[in-house]
XYZ file of C-alpha atoms in Angstrom:
660
model
C 6.071 32.328 -4.358
C 3.180 32.498 -1.985
C 1.817 36.046 -1.804
C -0.100 37.548 1.086
C -2.505 40.468 1.157
C -3.340 41.859 4.609
C -2.223 38.548 6.164
C -4.433 36.396 3.863
C -2.737 33.524 2.051
C -3.391 33.730 -1.692
C -1.763 30.474 -2.776
C -3.760 27.199 -2.633
C -3.489 25.231 0.619
C -1.059 22.342 0.805
C -3.774 19.729 1.326
C -5.286 20.747 -2.021
C -2.096 20.838 -4.101
C -0.250 17.847 -2.585
C -1.723 15.384 -5.098
C -0.817 17.583 -8.074
C 2.905 17.225 -7.449
C 4.194 14.246 -9.459
C 5.906 11.591 -7.382
C 9.539 10.933 -8.283
C 9.351 7.474 -9.812
C 11.218 5.797 -12.688
C 9.343 4.921 -15.857
C 8.413 1.193 -15.786
C 9.447 0.471 -19.357
C 8.404 -3.186 -19.310
C 4.908 -2.226 -18.136
C 4.774 0.551 -20.756
C 5.541 -1.898 -23.565
C 3.127 -4.484 -22.158
C 0.256 -1.980 -21.929
C 0.876 -0.712 -25.440
C 0.750 -4.204 -26.959
C -2.073 -5.526 -24.763
C -4.476 -2.717 -25.708
C -3.587 -2.165 -29.348
C -3.185 -5.764 -30.565
C -6.786 -6.858 -29.794
C -8.068 -3.742 -31.526
C -6.043 -4.603 -34.618
C -7.392 -8.155 -34.613
C -10.963 -6.884 -34.266
C -10.530 -4.479 -37.189
C -8.995 -7.219 -39.332
C -11.950 -9.504 -38.535
C -14.479 -6.769 -39.274
C -15.542 -6.656 -35.608
C -14.093 -3.414 -34.182
C -16.555 -3.507 -31.263
C -15.226 -6.939 -30.268
C -11.670 -5.646 -30.392
C -12.638 -2.643 -28.267
C -14.136 -4.904 -25.575
C -11.033 -7.091 -25.455
C -8.940 -3.925 -25.123
C -11.192 -2.747 -22.268
C -10.556 -6.032 -20.479
C -6.847 -5.577 -21.085
C -7.073 -2.088 -19.600
C -8.440 -3.578 -16.366
C -5.567 -6.059 -16.324
C -2.995 -3.314 -16.857
C -4.408 -1.274 -13.977
C -4.434 -4.316 -11.666
C -0.908 -5.505 -12.506
C 0.794 -3.855 -9.542
C 2.690 -6.735 -7.889
C 6.273 -7.864 -8.498
C 6.311 -11.617 -7.917
C 4.858 -13.641 -10.787
C 2.619 -15.765 -8.546
C 1.073 -12.667 -7.008
C 0.657 -11.056 -10.411
C -1.245 -14.117 -11.588
C -3.805 -13.746 -8.779
C -3.880 -9.938 -9.036
C -4.941 -10.174 -12.680
C -6.880 -13.455 -12.961
C -9.153 -13.284 -9.901
C -10.454 -9.710 -10.509
C -11.190 -10.617 -14.130
C -13.680 -13.238 -12.961
C -15.483 -10.658 -10.843
C -15.372 -8.254 -13.780
C -17.038 -10.867 -15.989
C -19.852 -11.240 -13.448
C -20.215 -7.471 -13.290
C -20.512 -6.883 -17.023
C -22.990 -9.768 -17.275
C -25.261 -8.159 -14.697
C -24.893 -4.764 -16.345
C -25.687 -6.140 -19.801
C -28.841 -7.826 -18.542
C -30.241 -4.521 -17.200
C -29.104 -2.288 -20.084
C -31.881 0.115 -21.084
C -34.020 -0.730 -18.017
C -33.605 2.479 -16.075
C -35.093 1.709 -12.661
C -34.137 -1.950 -12.744
C -30.588 -0.822 -13.497
C -30.732 1.551 -10.516
C -31.710 -1.293 -8.170
C -29.217 -3.820 -9.545
C -26.253 -1.441 -9.602
C -27.050 -0.249 -6.096
C -26.991 -3.841 -4.859
C -23.776 -4.552 -6.773
C -22.238 -1.457 -5.192
C -23.125 -2.726 -1.714
C -21.457 -6.081 -2.392
C -18.468 -4.401 -4.048
C -17.933 -2.096 -1.105
C -18.094 -4.900 1.441
C -15.690 -7.284 -0.292
C -13.239 -4.441 -0.872
C -12.318 -4.572 2.817
C -11.075 -8.183 2.668
C -7.693 -7.567 1.057
C -5.820 -6.132 -1.896
C -6.967 -8.727 -4.450
C -10.535 -8.528 -3.158
C -10.342 -4.740 -3.365
C -9.455 -4.825 -7.062
C -12.073 -7.546 -7.599
C -14.762 -5.384 -6.013
C -13.663 -2.457 -8.134
C -13.933 -4.426 -11.402
C -17.226 -5.989 -10.336
C -18.796 -2.550 -10.003
C -16.973 -0.845 -12.874
C -17.892 -3.497 -15.417
C -21.476 -3.584 -14.163
C -21.670 0.185 -14.693
C -20.133 -0.070 -18.173
C -22.416 -2.966 -19.126
C -25.487 -1.013 -18.007
C -24.397 2.167 -19.815
C -23.007 1.002 -23.173
C -24.602 -1.167 -25.874
C -22.927 -4.578 -25.752
C -22.809 -7.289 -28.428
C -25.390 -10.034 -28.193
C -25.887 -12.694 -26.902
C -25.382 -11.769 -23.253
C -22.281 -13.937 -22.741
C -20.289 -12.213 -25.511
C -19.202 -9.167 -23.518
C -17.936 -11.048 -20.416
C -16.087 -13.491 -22.647
C -14.357 -10.707 -24.588
C -13.470 -8.700 -21.464
C -12.020 -11.812 -19.834
C -10.025 -12.477 -22.983
C -8.491 -9.012 -22.641
C -7.387 -9.817 -19.103
C -5.950 -13.108 -20.378
C -3.864 -11.196 -22.939
C -2.297 -9.100 -20.178
C -1.784 -12.197 -18.059
C 0.019 -14.027 -20.858
C 2.250 -11.031 -21.594
C 2.958 -10.646 -17.885
C 3.886 -14.288 -17.331
C 5.905 -14.553 -20.530
C 9.166 -14.120 -18.646
C 8.307 -16.437 -15.733
C 10.371 -19.411 -16.990
C 13.430 -17.175 -17.346
C 12.908 -14.781 -14.416
C 11.118 -16.957 -11.871
C 12.322 -16.007 -8.408
C 14.136 -12.868 -9.589
C 11.596 -10.373 -8.119
C 11.709 -12.168 -4.767
C 15.514 -12.127 -4.662
C 15.555 -8.488 -5.731
C 13.115 -7.562 -2.954
C 15.163 -9.299 -0.237
C 18.374 -7.773 -1.593
C 16.725 -4.345 -1.580
C 15.807 -4.864 2.099
C 19.445 -5.637 2.872
C 20.533 -2.477 1.043
C 18.024 -0.360 2.950
C 19.442 -1.809 6.174
C 22.963 -0.980 4.995
C 21.891 2.650 4.635
C 20.290 2.421 8.086
C 23.539 1.152 9.609
C 25.476 3.946 7.919
C 23.035 6.545 9.280
C 23.330 5.405 12.933
C 23.725 8.474 15.128
C 23.151 10.934 12.254
C 20.153 13.195 11.463
C 19.155 10.767 8.682
C 18.597 7.916 11.145
C 14.789 8.283 11.436
C 14.284 8.602 7.683
C 16.387 5.516 6.995
C 14.419 3.607 9.657
C 11.209 4.354 7.764
C 12.795 3.064 4.559
C 13.743 -0.166 6.334
C 10.206 -0.667 7.687
C 8.620 -0.159 4.268
C 11.144 -2.417 2.566
C 10.684 -5.216 5.112
C 6.892 -4.944 4.818
C 7.122 -5.262 1.049
C 9.524 -8.218 1.196
C 7.504 -10.168 3.747
C 4.281 -9.510 1.829
C 5.955 -10.761 -1.331
C 7.350 -13.956 0.205
C 4.582 -14.885 2.623
C 1.712 -14.347 0.170
C 2.205 -17.822 -1.315
C 4.164 -19.435 1.515
C 1.426 -21.771 2.706
C 1.234 -23.424 -0.693
C 4.949 -23.785 -1.356
C 6.551 -23.946 2.095
C 8.666 -27.104 2.354
C 8.464 -27.771 -1.383
C 10.375 -24.759 -2.701
C 13.958 -24.692 -1.408
C 14.568 -21.332 -3.071
C 11.607 -19.728 -1.311
C 12.433 -21.108 2.133
C 16.038 -20.031 1.612
C 14.967 -16.447 0.912
C 12.648 -16.419 3.933
C 15.502 -17.630 6.129
C 17.781 -14.887 4.804
C 15.079 -12.267 5.335
C 14.546 -13.491 8.901
C 18.318 -13.257 9.431
C 18.105 -9.562 8.577
C 15.985 -8.753 11.645
C 18.874 -9.032 14.176
C 20.920 -6.687 11.971
C 18.095 -4.126 12.058
C 17.906 -4.380 15.835
C 21.674 -4.004 16.201
C 21.592 -0.953 13.907
C 18.928 0.581 16.170
C 21.159 -0.077 19.167
C 24.095 1.567 17.377
C 22.235 4.859 17.674
C 22.968 4.712 21.425
C 26.739 4.412 20.986
C 28.721 7.062 22.897
C 29.240 10.162 20.756
C 32.968 10.085 21.480
C 33.284 6.930 19.362
C 32.070 8.783 16.261
C 30.106 7.159 13.426
C 30.233 3.443 12.759
C 33.156 2.368 10.562
C 32.228 1.935 6.898
C 33.105 -1.762 7.145
C 29.778 -2.469 8.862
C 27.410 -1.165 6.121
C 29.806 -2.539 3.490
C 29.327 -6.021 4.976
C 25.535 -5.692 4.690
C 25.912 -4.621 1.056
C 28.080 -7.668 0.373
C 25.290 -9.882 1.695
C 22.781 -8.021 -0.499
C 24.908 -8.656 -3.596
C 25.175 -12.361 -2.785
C 21.381 -12.616 -2.532
C 20.661 -10.820 -5.796
C 23.321 -12.843 -7.627
C 21.934 -16.014 -6.006
C 25.299 -17.022 -4.586
C 26.716 -18.862 -2.807
C 24.079 -21.605 -2.969
C 26.076 -23.973 -0.735
C 29.468 -24.167 0.859
C 31.255 -21.121 2.198
C 29.815 -17.969 3.662
C 30.349 -14.482 2.260
C 33.729 -13.220 3.457
C 33.158 -10.385 5.927
C 35.940 -7.950 6.773
C 34.672 -6.657 10.121
C 36.526 -4.529 12.658
C 36.714 -5.604 16.275
C 33.572 -4.615 18.215
C 34.075 -1.903 20.825
C 30.778 -2.070 22.719
C 27.407 -3.810 23.082
C 26.001 -2.365 19.856
C 28.927 -3.466 17.735
C 29.003 -6.879 19.387
C 25.340 -7.294 18.453
C 26.040 -6.128 14.911
C 29.030 -8.455 14.586
C 27.047 -11.495 15.695
C 24.060 -10.591 13.514
C 26.174 -10.156 10.376
C 28.049 -13.400 10.908
C 24.774 -15.219 11.504
C 23.282 -13.792 8.284
C 26.380 -14.847 6.332
C 26.180 -18.360 7.805
C 22.486 -18.650 6.912
C 23.297 -17.713 3.311
C 25.969 -20.415 3.137
C 23.764 -23.267 4.361
C 22.507 -25.760 1.759
C 18.928 -25.347 0.607
C 17.614 -28.388 2.472
C 18.870 -26.969 5.775
C 16.245 -24.211 5.694
C 13.227 -26.509 5.492
C 13.506 -27.172 9.214
C 14.302 -23.558 10.081
C 12.024 -22.297 12.897
C 9.339 -19.944 11.668
C 10.240 -16.882 13.717
C 7.477 -14.656 12.433
C 4.710 -17.202 12.211
C 3.464 -19.088 9.198
C 0.196 -17.773 7.718
C -2.891 -19.936 7.667
C -3.967 -21.755 4.531
C -5.487 -19.509 1.805
C -8.998 -20.930 2.204
C -8.806 -20.425 5.970
C -7.720 -16.796 5.550
C -10.451 -16.235 2.946
C -13.101 -17.666 5.275
C -11.892 -15.515 8.161
C -11.748 -12.374 6.017
C -15.217 -12.981 4.584
C -16.681 -13.533 8.057
C -14.966 -10.378 9.296
C -16.325 -8.365 6.361
C -19.874 -9.585 6.957
C -19.703 -8.799 10.671
C -17.735 -5.550 10.417
C -19.573 -2.299 10.983
C -16.981 -0.410 8.948
C -17.474 -2.808 6.022
C -21.246 -2.302 6.078
C -20.879 1.472 6.390
C -18.599 1.669 3.378
C -20.802 -0.672 1.359
C -23.907 1.378 2.184
C -22.119 4.632 1.411
C -20.978 3.328 -1.984
C -24.439 1.893 -2.705
C -26.081 5.228 -1.840
C -23.794 7.162 -4.173
C -24.137 4.688 -7.045
C -27.885 4.655 -6.596
C -27.987 8.457 -6.706
C -25.752 8.485 -9.786
C -28.071 6.091 -11.605
C -31.148 8.076 -10.543
C -29.559 11.268 -11.889
C -28.784 9.544 -15.185
C -32.336 8.172 -15.396
C -34.046 11.474 -14.549
C -31.864 14.048 -16.280
C -31.558 14.132 -20.082
C -28.040 12.632 -20.069
C -27.490 10.145 -22.927
C -26.398 6.782 -21.433
C -24.055 8.542 -19.019
C -22.326 5.616 -17.351
C -19.418 7.986 -16.648
C -21.190 9.474 -13.608
C -21.302 6.149 -11.745
C -17.824 5.261 -13.000
C -16.482 8.499 -11.486
C -18.204 7.771 -8.167
C -16.652 4.296 -8.095
C -13.102 5.561 -8.542
C -13.488 8.464 -6.120
C -14.957 6.331 -3.314
C -12.425 3.510 -3.641
C -11.495 2.889 0.019
C -7.761 2.309 -0.341
C -6.997 5.010 -2.921
C -6.551 7.793 -0.339
C -8.602 10.769 0.797
C -12.102 10.918 -0.726
C -12.061 14.702 -0.801
C -8.664 14.898 -2.483
C -9.564 12.157 -4.963
C -12.713 14.027 -5.978
C -10.699 17.152 -6.724
C -7.916 15.215 -8.446
C -10.417 13.160 -10.427
C -12.035 16.309 -11.804
C -8.674 17.859 -12.682
C -7.334 14.602 -14.107
C -10.415 14.103 -16.253
C -10.104 17.645 -17.573
C -6.464 16.950 -18.473
C -7.408 13.641 -20.094
C -10.102 15.326 -22.135
C -7.530 17.777 -23.463
C -5.617 14.749 -24.754
C -8.799 13.213 -26.131
C -9.991 16.301 -28.036
C -7.458 16.136 -30.899
C -7.753 12.336 -31.032
C -11.535 12.254 -31.384
C -11.611 15.320 -33.632
C -8.767 14.557 -36.046
C -7.970 10.831 -36.011
C -10.266 8.952 -38.406
C -11.926 5.845 -36.981
C -10.448 2.617 -38.270
C -6.849 1.451 -38.530
C -5.546 4.777 -37.253
C -7.052 3.835 -33.886
C -4.462 1.081 -33.432
C -1.294 3.239 -33.243
C -3.255 5.893 -31.363
C -4.308 3.397 -28.671
C -0.762 1.996 -28.567
C 0.630 5.441 -27.742
C -2.107 6.389 -25.277
C -1.954 2.997 -23.518
C 1.791 3.374 -23.014
C 1.122 6.519 -20.995
C -0.985 4.676 -18.395
C 1.806 2.846 -16.483
C 4.153 5.799 -16.903
C 1.629 8.313 -15.537
C 0.185 5.986 -12.857
C 3.526 6.010 -11.056
C 3.285 9.808 -10.763
C -0.024 10.030 -8.892
C -3.787 9.627 -9.035
C -4.518 12.746 -11.086
C -1.908 11.749 -13.668
C -3.288 8.202 -13.869
C -6.788 9.603 -14.440
C -5.501 11.880 -17.182
C -3.888 8.892 -18.934
C -6.850 6.513 -18.616
C -9.548 8.987 -19.695
C -8.667 9.291 -23.415
C -8.217 5.516 -23.734
C -11.665 4.778 -22.299
C -13.245 7.485 -24.438
C -11.642 6.140 -27.615
C -12.627 2.529 -26.875
C -16.168 3.446 -25.849
C -16.541 5.474 -29.052
C -16.073 2.233 -30.971
C -19.165 0.954 -29.160
C -21.525 3.950 -29.236
C -20.101 5.969 -32.203
C -20.593 9.432 -30.697
C -17.191 10.779 -31.726
C -16.250 14.291 -30.641
C -19.647 14.641 -29.008
C -18.334 12.545 -26.092
C -15.927 15.176 -24.806
C -18.011 17.827 -23.057
C -20.690 15.409 -21.740
C -17.963 13.324 -20.100
C -16.547 16.409 -18.385
C -20.008 17.276 -17.062
C -20.484 13.654 -15.988
C -17.200 13.717 -14.059
C -18.176 16.902 -12.265
C -21.593 15.438 -11.385
C -19.983 12.220 -10.153
C -17.435 14.110 -8.057
C -20.237 16.239 -6.594
C -22.260 13.150 -5.628
C -19.193 11.546 -4.034
C -18.367 14.696 -2.063
C -21.888 15.307 -0.760
C -23.409 11.825 -0.361
C -20.165 9.935 0.161
C -18.159 12.416 2.221
C -19.993 15.314 3.868
C -23.007 13.238 4.915
C -20.795 10.741 6.751
C -19.086 12.361 9.766
C -16.575 9.510 10.020
C -15.149 10.720 6.696
C -14.067 14.068 8.038
C -13.791 13.110 11.717
C -11.382 10.243 11.135
C -10.337 7.885 13.928
C -6.713 8.933 13.762
C -6.679 9.586 17.504
C -8.004 6.098 18.257
C -5.491 4.473 15.921
C -2.672 6.386 17.569
C -3.927 5.381 21.029
C -3.917 1.728 19.973
C -0.323 2.088 18.774
C 0.759 3.644 22.082
C -0.973 0.852 24.035
C 0.827 -1.727 21.892
C 4.115 0.061 22.574
C 3.404 -0.179 26.311
C 2.845 -3.933 26.045
C 6.017 -4.268 23.964
C 8.098 -2.492 26.620
C 6.865 -4.965 29.242
C 7.527 -7.948 26.965
C 10.944 -6.761 25.785
C 12.490 -6.875 29.257
C 10.651 -9.932 30.588
C 12.993 -12.818 31.303
C 16.735 -12.966 31.759
C 19.143 -11.598 29.139
C 19.825 -14.134 26.434
C 16.375 -15.703 26.750
C 14.587 -14.144 23.789
C 10.993 -15.333 24.054
C 9.431 -16.585 20.800
C 6.637 -14.014 21.112
C 9.084 -11.106 21.163
C 10.097 -11.033 17.455
C 6.504 -11.645 16.404
C 5.249 -8.749 18.544
C 8.073 -6.497 17.394
C 7.481 -7.137 13.685
C 3.732 -6.691 14.059
C 4.213 -3.454 15.976
C 6.518 -1.991 13.351
C 4.003 -2.902 10.649
C 1.133 -1.360 12.625
C 3.122 1.828 13.142
C 3.769 1.950 9.403
C 0.008 1.656 8.797
C -0.655 4.429 11.330
C 1.892 6.638 9.577
C 0.205 5.978 6.216
C -3.221 6.812 7.661
C -1.937 10.063 9.107
C -0.260 10.988 5.832
C -3.595 10.377 4.112
C -5.394 12.498 6.709
C -2.933 15.349 6.110
C -4.424 15.745 2.612
C -7.940 16.264 3.992
C -9.428 19.755 4.355
C -10.067 21.219 7.818
C -10.727 20.028 10.434
C -9.141 16.623 9.699
C -5.961 17.889 8.034
C -4.949 20.375 10.775
C -5.822 17.831 13.460
C -3.598 15.215 11.822
C -0.814 17.789 11.496
C -1.073 18.520 15.231
C -0.739 14.812 16.083
C 1.956 14.031 13.508
C 4.943 14.734 15.831
C 3.497 12.214 18.303
C 3.427 9.524 15.587
C 7.157 10.038 15.094
C 7.715 10.082 18.869
C 5.972 6.715 19.315
C 8.129 5.217 16.565
C 11.190 6.444 18.426
C 9.914 4.893 21.671
C 9.563 1.490 19.983
C 13.019 1.744 18.457
C 14.566 2.820 21.777
C 12.941 -0.222 23.404
C 14.480 -2.547 20.829
C 17.860 -0.823 21.041
C 17.947 -1.031 24.836
C 17.010 -4.713 24.805
C 19.813 -5.448 22.319
C 22.361 -3.641 24.486
C 21.194 -5.585 27.548
C 21.575 -8.813 25.589
C 25.193 -7.895 24.810
C 26.629 -6.661 28.055
C 24.635 -3.792 29.552
C 23.125 -4.452 33.017
C 19.500 -5.580 33.054
C 17.088 -2.846 34.244
C 15.109 -3.280 37.462
C 11.579 -4.612 36.794
C 10.071 -1.679 38.671
C 11.560 0.853 36.269
C 10.326 -1.135 33.277
C 6.841 -1.290 34.776
C 6.880 2.471 35.406
C 7.735 3.230 31.775
C 5.049 0.829 30.527
C 2.552 2.498 32.874
C 3.442 5.950 31.523
C 2.743 4.744 27.984
C -0.513 3.106 29.064
C -1.571 6.402 30.674
C -0.748 8.235 27.455
C -2.851 5.757 25.471
C -5.775 6.281 27.835
C -5.489 10.061 27.571
C -5.493 9.850 23.771
C -8.692 7.779 23.811
C -10.571 10.009 26.237
C -9.069 13.360 25.238
C -8.268 14.147 28.875
C -5.052 15.895 29.930
C -2.116 13.799 31.038
C -1.415 13.741 34.774
C 1.603 15.766 35.767
C 4.641 13.527 36.252
C 5.789 12.917 39.786
C 9.208 14.444 40.334
C 10.713 11.386 42.024
C 9.221 8.996 39.484
C 10.425 11.117 36.604
C 13.923 11.057 37.977
C 13.806 7.275 38.045
C 16.701 5.631 39.791
C 19.500 7.349 37.965
C 21.086 8.261 41.276
C 21.532 4.617 42.235
C 21.768 2.875 38.847
C 25.010 3.422 37.010
C 24.784 3.375 34.110
C 21.111 4.136 33.555
C 20.404 1.614 30.801
C 16.790 2.784 30.477
C 17.773 6.448 30.188
C 17.357 6.745 26.381
C 14.002 4.935 26.484
C 12.782 7.039 29.393
C 13.786 10.199 27.504
C 11.810 9.155 24.436
C 8.709 8.425 26.554
C 8.985 11.832 28.244
C 9.322 13.480 24.841
C 6.176 11.709 23.610
C 4.231 12.851 26.673
C 5.539 16.404 26.282
C 4.383 16.457 22.648
C 0.929 15.132 23.558
C 0.303 17.435 26.528
C -0.360 20.696 24.594
C -2.696 18.943 22.145
C -4.625 17.210 24.915
C -4.820 20.445 26.881
């Protein structure tokens, strides 16, 4: 219980302790078994061959593969593991070539850090690739590697290949299962959303739907350009996922049902669950649609839901070849080489990319200078700590520095009995097997827990290379503290953008996009859904999800960023509600409600545009005109835009006190 003395809070602040609470996540048993085998088997082979150092390097490469194996679909897992391993091989080669050359190592690692930081902004695979490029360069420059120079990169790459083979072992038997499971999970999240219509859980379930749809589209579209038109199963799943969008929109509209009608009958969410089961079971492949037992619709929302469900069932019953000509509602991504070229050009021309690269290079350079000047024996751990703490997509730099220090301390507690009591040799194999199994299990709980699991494994494997034994423990703790200090000072406090984040600008962009969406949603006659509308809607929901994630990250920052994000957080939720009210109103207009006058639509869009401008400039919102605020409710019956207008007013009311 938090205690107070003379009004002073004695318990730690929330932003400091948030990362120490383990996330509720199931244990990934398959990943646990894979990590245990992938790290211990190479070590056993190396001991049997009389080359324990070789086995340790292969296990280190396997460790990188285990950390990078975060995707579900087998094709994505292949790229997530294989591509970063190539960058890791380049990194360890550069590090090996400058081993023992203090100032040359400082220059080379600083340059590698600059490149690593810049390519990390391209995408998720590039981010992991940049991480391994720098990490392996640091390890190669700090630990004695076998000669000739190509031995270490070859062994590390072999470790990644071991993980890749174990990962893809089930592909022939389970190919397509993760994709079907993801689409089915999206349908189940929508079923919960339908059930929550008009209840206090509605907003929470909407967030679940957005996250689930983002994950499913990322999973299916990642390799769509290569397989579209040649994989009937993939195009079938994309068609069924696209068919889910009208159900989501109808569920949003169901929130506006009259309260006198009560909650939606259970038959509606049950129908969505039946469709989810048919997808996961991969039936029916052709022929008849899933039998839907639906009640008669009683209003626009239920009519929309009825049509959407019957359409989704019909899409699932169509033969595979029918989907190859299905219109691409959400846009087909460009070819992989085109996207890579665009992303690379954007990274080279992006000021944010250069700033992060320079910040990472500065910190790595300082870490290497400290190691070269101070009497620290081959302390690669300082630069390694800086690399993990400054990773751009791992969350708050400040929080990661604190969690890294605490996680390392916890990992060292695990490492102490291992290094002190376990004799080097064959006893290392079962020890590594047990410790490696903890990595996937702890990684799901949070960053500090992942650090605590990885630390003893790296210490044990590195001991097979430098033979320092128990003497590694305290120096590595000091190294972690030094690395965290460098990251906090040179990588956080010295860069105002770190603690004066652009959360206000991001929120303003989201509000401006919502204004444009309002204008687009009601353009054209009812029944004429423009092709741009679903694309804009999906993109807007994804952008709002990214804004929410950025704000949640900012909430873990110390003052002033954390309190500022907390003050703006209600407006984030209000903007999400505005977008949903826009979609819901459009659906109701499409199914029987009168179309709103263009002037009223333009007035609402203008109010949102004014709010976006106020957020960018920090100026107070103009006071609403009484007649304009009243709208035309006296002459329009019913006021179809009433719910949307109410949500916009609520957003402006939330923003006014913060803007002053």
